[in-house]
Short mmCIF file of C-alpha atoms in Angstrom, two decimals:
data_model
loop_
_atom_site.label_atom_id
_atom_site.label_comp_id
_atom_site.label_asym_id
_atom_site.label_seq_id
_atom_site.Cartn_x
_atom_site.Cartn_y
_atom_site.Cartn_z
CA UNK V 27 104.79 83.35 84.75
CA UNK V 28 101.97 82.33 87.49
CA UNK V 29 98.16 84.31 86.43
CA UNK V 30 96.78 84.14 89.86
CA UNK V 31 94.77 87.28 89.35
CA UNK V 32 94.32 88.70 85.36
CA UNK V 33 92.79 87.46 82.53
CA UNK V 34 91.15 91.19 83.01
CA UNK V 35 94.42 94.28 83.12
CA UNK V 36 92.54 96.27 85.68
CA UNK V 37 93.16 94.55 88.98
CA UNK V 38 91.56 96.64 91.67
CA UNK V 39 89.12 99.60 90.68
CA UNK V 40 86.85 101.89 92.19
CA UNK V 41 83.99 102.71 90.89
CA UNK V 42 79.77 103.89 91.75
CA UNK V 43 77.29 101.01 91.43
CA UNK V 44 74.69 102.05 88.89
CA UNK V 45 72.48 99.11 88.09
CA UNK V 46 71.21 96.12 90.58
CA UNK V 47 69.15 94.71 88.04
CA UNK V 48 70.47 91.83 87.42
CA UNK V 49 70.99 88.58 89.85
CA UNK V 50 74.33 88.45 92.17
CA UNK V 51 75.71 91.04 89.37
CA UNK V 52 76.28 94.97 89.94
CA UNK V 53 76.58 97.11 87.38
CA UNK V 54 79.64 99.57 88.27
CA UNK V 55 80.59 103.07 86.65
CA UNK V 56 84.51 103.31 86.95
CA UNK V 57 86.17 106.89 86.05
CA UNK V 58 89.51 107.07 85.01
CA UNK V 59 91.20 110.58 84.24
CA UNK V 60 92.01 110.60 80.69
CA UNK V 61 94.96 113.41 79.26
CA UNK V 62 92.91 115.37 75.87
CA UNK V 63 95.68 115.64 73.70
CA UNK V 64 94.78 119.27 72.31
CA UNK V 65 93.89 120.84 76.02
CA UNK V 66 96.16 119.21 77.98
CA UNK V 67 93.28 118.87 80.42
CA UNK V 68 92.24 115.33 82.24
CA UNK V 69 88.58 114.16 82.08
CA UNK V 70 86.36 111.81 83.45
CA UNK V 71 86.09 109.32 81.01
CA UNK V 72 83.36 106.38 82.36
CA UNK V 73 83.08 102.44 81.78
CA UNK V 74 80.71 100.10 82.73
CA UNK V 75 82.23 96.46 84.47
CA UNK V 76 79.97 93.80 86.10
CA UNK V 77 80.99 92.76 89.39
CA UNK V 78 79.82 89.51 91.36
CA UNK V 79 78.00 90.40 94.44
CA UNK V 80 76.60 87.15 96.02
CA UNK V 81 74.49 88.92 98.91
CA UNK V 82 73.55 91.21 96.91
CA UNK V 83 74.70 94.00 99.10
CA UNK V 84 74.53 96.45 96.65
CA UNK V 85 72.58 99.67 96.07
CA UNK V 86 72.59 101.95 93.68
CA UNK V 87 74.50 104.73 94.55
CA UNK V 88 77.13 102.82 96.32
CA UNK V 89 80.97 103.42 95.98
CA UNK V 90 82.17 99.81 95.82
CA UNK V 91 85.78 98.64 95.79
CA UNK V 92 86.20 95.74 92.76
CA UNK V 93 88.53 92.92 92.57
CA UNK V 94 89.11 90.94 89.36
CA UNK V 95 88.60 87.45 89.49
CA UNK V 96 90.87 84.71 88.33
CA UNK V 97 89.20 83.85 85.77
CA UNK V 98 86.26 84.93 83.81
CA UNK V 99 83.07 84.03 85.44
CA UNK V 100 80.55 84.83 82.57
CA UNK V 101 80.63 86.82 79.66
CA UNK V 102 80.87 90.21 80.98
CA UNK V 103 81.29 89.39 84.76
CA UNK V 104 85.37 89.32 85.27
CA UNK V 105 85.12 91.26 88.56
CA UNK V 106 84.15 90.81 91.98
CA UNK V 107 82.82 92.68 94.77
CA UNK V 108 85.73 93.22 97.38
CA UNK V 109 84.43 95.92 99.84
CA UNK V 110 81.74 98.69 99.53
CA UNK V 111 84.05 101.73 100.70
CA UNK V 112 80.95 104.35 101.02
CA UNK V 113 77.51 103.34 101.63
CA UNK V 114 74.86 105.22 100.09
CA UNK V 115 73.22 107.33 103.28
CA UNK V 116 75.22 105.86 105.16
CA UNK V 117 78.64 107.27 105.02
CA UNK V 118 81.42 106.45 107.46
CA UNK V 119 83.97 108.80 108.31
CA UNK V 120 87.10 106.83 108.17
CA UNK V 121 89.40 109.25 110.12
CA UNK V 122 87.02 109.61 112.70
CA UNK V 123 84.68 106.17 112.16
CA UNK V 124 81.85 108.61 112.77
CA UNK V 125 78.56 108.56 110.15
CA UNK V 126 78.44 111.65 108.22
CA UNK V 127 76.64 113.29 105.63
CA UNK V 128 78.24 116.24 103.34
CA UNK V 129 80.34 118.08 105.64
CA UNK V 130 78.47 117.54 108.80
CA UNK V 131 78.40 114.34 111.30
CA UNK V 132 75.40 112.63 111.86
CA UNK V 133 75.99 111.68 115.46
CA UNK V 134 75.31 114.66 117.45
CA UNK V 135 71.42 115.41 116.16
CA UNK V 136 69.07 115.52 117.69
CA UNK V 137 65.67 117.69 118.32
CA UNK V 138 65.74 120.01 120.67
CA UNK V 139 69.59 119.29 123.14
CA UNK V 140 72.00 120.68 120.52
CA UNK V 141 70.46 124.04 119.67
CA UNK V 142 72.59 127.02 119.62
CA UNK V 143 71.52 130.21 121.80
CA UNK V 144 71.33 132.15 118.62
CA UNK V 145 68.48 129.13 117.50
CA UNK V 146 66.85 129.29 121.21
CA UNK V 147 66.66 133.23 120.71
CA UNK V 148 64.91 132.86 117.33
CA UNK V 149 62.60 130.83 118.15
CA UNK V 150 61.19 132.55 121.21
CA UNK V 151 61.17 135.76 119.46
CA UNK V 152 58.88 133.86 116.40
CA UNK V 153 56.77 132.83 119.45
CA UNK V 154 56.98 136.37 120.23
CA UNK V 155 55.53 137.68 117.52
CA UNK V 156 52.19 135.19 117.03
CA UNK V 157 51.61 136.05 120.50
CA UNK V 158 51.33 139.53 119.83
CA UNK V 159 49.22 138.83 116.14
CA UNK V 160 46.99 136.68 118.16
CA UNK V 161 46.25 139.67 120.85
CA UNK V 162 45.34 141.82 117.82
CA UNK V 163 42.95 139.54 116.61
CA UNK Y 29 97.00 135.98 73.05
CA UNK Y 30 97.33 134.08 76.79
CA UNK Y 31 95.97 130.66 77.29
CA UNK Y 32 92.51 130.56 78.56
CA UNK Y 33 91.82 129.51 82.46
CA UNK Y 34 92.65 130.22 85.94
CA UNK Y 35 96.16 128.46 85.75
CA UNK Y 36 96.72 127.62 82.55
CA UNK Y 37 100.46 126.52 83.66
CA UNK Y 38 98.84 123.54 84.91
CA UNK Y 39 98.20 122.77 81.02
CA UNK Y 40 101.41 122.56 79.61
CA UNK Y 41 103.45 119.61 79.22
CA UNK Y 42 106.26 120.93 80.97
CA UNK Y 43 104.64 121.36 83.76
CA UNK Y 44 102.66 117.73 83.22
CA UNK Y 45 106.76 116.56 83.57
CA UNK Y 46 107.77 118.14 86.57
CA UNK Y 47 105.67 115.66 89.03
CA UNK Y 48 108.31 114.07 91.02
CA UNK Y 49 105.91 111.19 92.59
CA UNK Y 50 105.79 108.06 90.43
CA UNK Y 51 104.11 105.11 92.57
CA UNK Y 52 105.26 101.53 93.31
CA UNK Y 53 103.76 99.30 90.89
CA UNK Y 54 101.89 97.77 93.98
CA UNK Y 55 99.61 101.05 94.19
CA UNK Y 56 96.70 100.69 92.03
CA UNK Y 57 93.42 102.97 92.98
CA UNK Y 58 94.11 106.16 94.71
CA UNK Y 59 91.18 107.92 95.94
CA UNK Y 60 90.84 111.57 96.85
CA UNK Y 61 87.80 113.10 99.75
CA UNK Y 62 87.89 116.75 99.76
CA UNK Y 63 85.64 119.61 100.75
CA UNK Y 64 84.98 122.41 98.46
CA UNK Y 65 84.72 124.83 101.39
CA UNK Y 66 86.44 125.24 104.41
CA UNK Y 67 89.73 125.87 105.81
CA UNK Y 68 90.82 122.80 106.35
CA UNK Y 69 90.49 121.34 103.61
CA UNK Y 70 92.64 123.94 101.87
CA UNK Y 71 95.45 121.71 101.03
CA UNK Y 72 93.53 118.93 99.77
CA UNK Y 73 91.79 121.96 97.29
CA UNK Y 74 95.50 122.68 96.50
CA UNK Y 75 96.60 119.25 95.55
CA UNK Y 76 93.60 118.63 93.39
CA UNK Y 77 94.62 121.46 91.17
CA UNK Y 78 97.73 121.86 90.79
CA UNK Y 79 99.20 118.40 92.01
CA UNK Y 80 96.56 115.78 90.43
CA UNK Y 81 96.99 116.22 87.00
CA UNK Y 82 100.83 115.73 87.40
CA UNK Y 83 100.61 113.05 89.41
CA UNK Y 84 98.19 110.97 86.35
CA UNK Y 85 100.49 112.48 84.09
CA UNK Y 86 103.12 110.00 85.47
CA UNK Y 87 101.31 107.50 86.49
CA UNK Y 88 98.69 107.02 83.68
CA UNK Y 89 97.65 103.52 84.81
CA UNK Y 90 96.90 104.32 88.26
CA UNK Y 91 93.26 105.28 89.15
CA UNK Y 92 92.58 108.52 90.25
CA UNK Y 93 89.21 109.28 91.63
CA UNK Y 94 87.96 112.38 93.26
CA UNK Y 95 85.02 113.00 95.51
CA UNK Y 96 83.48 116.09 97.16
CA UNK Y 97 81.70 116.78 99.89
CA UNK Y 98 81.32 113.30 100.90
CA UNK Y 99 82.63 113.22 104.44
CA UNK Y 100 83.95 116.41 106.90
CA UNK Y 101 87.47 115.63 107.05
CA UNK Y 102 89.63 115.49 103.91
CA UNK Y 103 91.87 112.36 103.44
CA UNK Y 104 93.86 110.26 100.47
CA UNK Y 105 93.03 106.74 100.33
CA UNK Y 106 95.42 104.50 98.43
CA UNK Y 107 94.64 100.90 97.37
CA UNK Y 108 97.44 98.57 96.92
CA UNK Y 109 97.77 95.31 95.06
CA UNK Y 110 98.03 93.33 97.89
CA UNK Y 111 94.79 94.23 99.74
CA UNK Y 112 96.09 96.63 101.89
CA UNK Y 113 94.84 100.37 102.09
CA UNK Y 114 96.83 103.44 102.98
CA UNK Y 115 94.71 105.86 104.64
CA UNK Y 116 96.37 109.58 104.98
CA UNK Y 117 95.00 112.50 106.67
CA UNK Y 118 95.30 115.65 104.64
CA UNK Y 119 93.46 118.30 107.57
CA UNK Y 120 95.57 121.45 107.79
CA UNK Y 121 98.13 120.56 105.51
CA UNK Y 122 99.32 122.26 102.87
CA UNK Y 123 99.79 120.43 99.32
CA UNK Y 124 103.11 120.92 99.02
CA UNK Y 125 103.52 118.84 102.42
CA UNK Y 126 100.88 116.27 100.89
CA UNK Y 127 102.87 115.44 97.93
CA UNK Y 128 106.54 114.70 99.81
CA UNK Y 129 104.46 113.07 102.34
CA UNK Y 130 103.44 110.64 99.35
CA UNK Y 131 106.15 110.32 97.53
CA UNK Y 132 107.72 109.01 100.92
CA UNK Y 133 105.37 106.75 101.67
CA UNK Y 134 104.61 105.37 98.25
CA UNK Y 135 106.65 107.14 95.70
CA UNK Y 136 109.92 104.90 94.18
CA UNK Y 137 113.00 106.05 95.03
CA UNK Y 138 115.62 108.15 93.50
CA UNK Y 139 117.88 104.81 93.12
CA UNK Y 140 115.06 103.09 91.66
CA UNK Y 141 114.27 105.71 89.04
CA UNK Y 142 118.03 105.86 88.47
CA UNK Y 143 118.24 102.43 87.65
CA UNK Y 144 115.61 101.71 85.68
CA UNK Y 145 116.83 104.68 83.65
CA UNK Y 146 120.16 102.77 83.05
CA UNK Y 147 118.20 99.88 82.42
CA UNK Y 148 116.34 101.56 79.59
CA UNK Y 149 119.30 103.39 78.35
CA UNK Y 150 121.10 100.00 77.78
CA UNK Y 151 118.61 98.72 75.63
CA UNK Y 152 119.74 101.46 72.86
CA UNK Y 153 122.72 101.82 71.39
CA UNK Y 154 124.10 105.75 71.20
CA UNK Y 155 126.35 105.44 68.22
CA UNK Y 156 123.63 103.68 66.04
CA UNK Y 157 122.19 105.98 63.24
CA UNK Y 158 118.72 105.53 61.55
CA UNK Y 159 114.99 106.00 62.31
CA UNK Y 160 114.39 109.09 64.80
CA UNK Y 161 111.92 106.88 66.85
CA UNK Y 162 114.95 104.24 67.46
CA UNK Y 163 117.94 106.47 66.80
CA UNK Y 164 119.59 109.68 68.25
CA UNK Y 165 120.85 110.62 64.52
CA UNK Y 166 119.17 109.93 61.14
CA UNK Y 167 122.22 110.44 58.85
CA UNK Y 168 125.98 110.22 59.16
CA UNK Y 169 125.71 113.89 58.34
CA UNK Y 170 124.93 114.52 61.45
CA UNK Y 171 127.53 113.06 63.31
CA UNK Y 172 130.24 115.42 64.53
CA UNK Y 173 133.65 114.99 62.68
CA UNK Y 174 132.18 113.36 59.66
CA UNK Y 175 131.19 114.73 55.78
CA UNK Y 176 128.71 117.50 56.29
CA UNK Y 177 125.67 116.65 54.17
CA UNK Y 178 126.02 117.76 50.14
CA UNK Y 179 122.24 119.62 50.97
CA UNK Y 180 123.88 122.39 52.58
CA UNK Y 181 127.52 121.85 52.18
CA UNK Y 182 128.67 121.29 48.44
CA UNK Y 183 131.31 118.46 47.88
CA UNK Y 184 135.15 118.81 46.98
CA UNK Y 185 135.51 118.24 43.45
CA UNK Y 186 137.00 115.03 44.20
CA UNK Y 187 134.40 113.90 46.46
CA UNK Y 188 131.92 114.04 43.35
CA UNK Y 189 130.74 111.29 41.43
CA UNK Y 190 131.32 113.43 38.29
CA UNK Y 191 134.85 114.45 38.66
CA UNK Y 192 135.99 111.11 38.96
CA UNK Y 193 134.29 109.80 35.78
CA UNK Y 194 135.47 112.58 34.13
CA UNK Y 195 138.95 112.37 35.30
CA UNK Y 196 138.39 107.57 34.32
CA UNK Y 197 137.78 109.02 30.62
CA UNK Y 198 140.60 111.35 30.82
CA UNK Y 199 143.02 108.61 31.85
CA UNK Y 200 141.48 105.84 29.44
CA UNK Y 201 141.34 107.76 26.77
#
């Protein structure tokens, strides 16, 4: 039986960088869903891996996609960085390959060329109204 | 006195069974983008709740991870051993059309299930008796056609251990 990938079980895993502390290393937060034998419910249930990241590419607050290494490179570190799948403020759509943010995409904003009539109406009646406090005064 | 939740259906084990999609071994990660508002994104709402849970339910060693409000358009992103990713687009569908689309794509077969049913089923023996973990049957009592068990059926007289000392004296004596 060839080991090409696995002293480690988990071969690929997903998981939120939470620590860049440490040299070349990420600290990752992987969830799994986890069945509670009395509710019947699945929960979160978090663990930490080290991943190598040579560029150090990292931030925290990345979602980062892990591969495991062939063979342990130190203590802790059995994992490697393979891809970053969502950059922190900096999210691509990948249906789309548009940046977003929430539920809105980033590439159409700008000051003043996409407002609404509704926003154009507002604002000239605000500038409506200090006109008419400043006449008072 | 009702079970406590929205759906508490989604709780029971029979339920947890009825998930038709078990993956490929090759399909390790699978990710889930949703939106907690919006039409759209309906479906994908669906799926997470009633689908999800039956889906880790039969595949407990494949990772399932959720996130919200992330990006505009909901999609399912499914990471394979080999590298490769499987992007599907869940906009406007509804989950019942998300989960056959799946189990085409990535679900195993009906003659793969099959077979590694038989496969399984070989490895016991039917006829065997003994430990209910390894066994069908813990007794011979059990077994159709065969001496009901002296607990709840009392012996013929000639079955018992007594009656035939009884009847050795007799004769040697």
């Amino acid at each position: 039986m060839s080991v090409p990938r696995g002293a480690v079980h988990a071969k690929w895993i997903v998981g939120k960088v939470i620590g860049t502390k440490m040299q070349k290393t990420a600290k990752v937060r992987v969830t799994r869903l986890v069945l509670d034998p009395y509710l019947l419910k699945f929960f979160n249930k978090r663990k930490t891996y080290f991943a190598h990241d040579p560029l150090q590419q990292c931030v925290v607050g990345d979602i980062v996609l892990l591969k495991a290494l062939p063979e342990r490179r130190s203590k802790h570190v059995k994992h490697e960085l393979a891809e970053i799948v969502f950059k922190v403020g900096n999210v691509i759509d990948p249906i789309t390959g548009k940046p977003c943010a929430g539920t809105r995409f980033l590439e159409n904003l700008s000051d003043s060329e996409n407002l609404t009539e509704a926003d154009t109406n507002y604002l000239s009646e605000k500038l409506q109204e200090l006109k008419v406090c400043s006449s008072d005064k | 006195m009702p079970m406590k939740g929205r759906f508490p259906v989604r709780r029971t084990l029979q339920y947890l069974s009825q998930g038709d999609v078990i993956f490929k071994s090759a399909v390790k990660v699978m990710t889930v983008n949703y939106n907690t508002a919006g039409e759209l994104s309906e479906g994908a709402r669906k799926f997470v709740f009633f689908n999800v849970p039956q889906i880790q339910y039969k595949n407990p060693w494949v990772q399932i991870m959720l996130f919200r409000n992330m990006t505009p358009s909901p999609f399912l992103r499914f990471y394979l051993d080999s590298g490769e990713q499987v992007l599907v687009d869940v906009e406007d569908k509804t989950n019942k059309e998300i989960t056959e689309h799946i189990k085409k794509i990535l679900g195993k077969s009906k003659e793969t299930l099959e077979k590694e049913e038989r496969e399984r089923k070989k490895l016991s023996h039917p006829a065997t008796f003994g430990p209910k973990k390894y066994h069908l049957r813990e007794c011979m009592c059990e077994i159709e056609g065969q001496v009901p068990c002296p607990a709840f059926v009392p012996l013929p007289k000639e079955m018992r251990g007594k009656y035939k000392a009884a009847l050795k004296n007799e004769a040697s004596a």
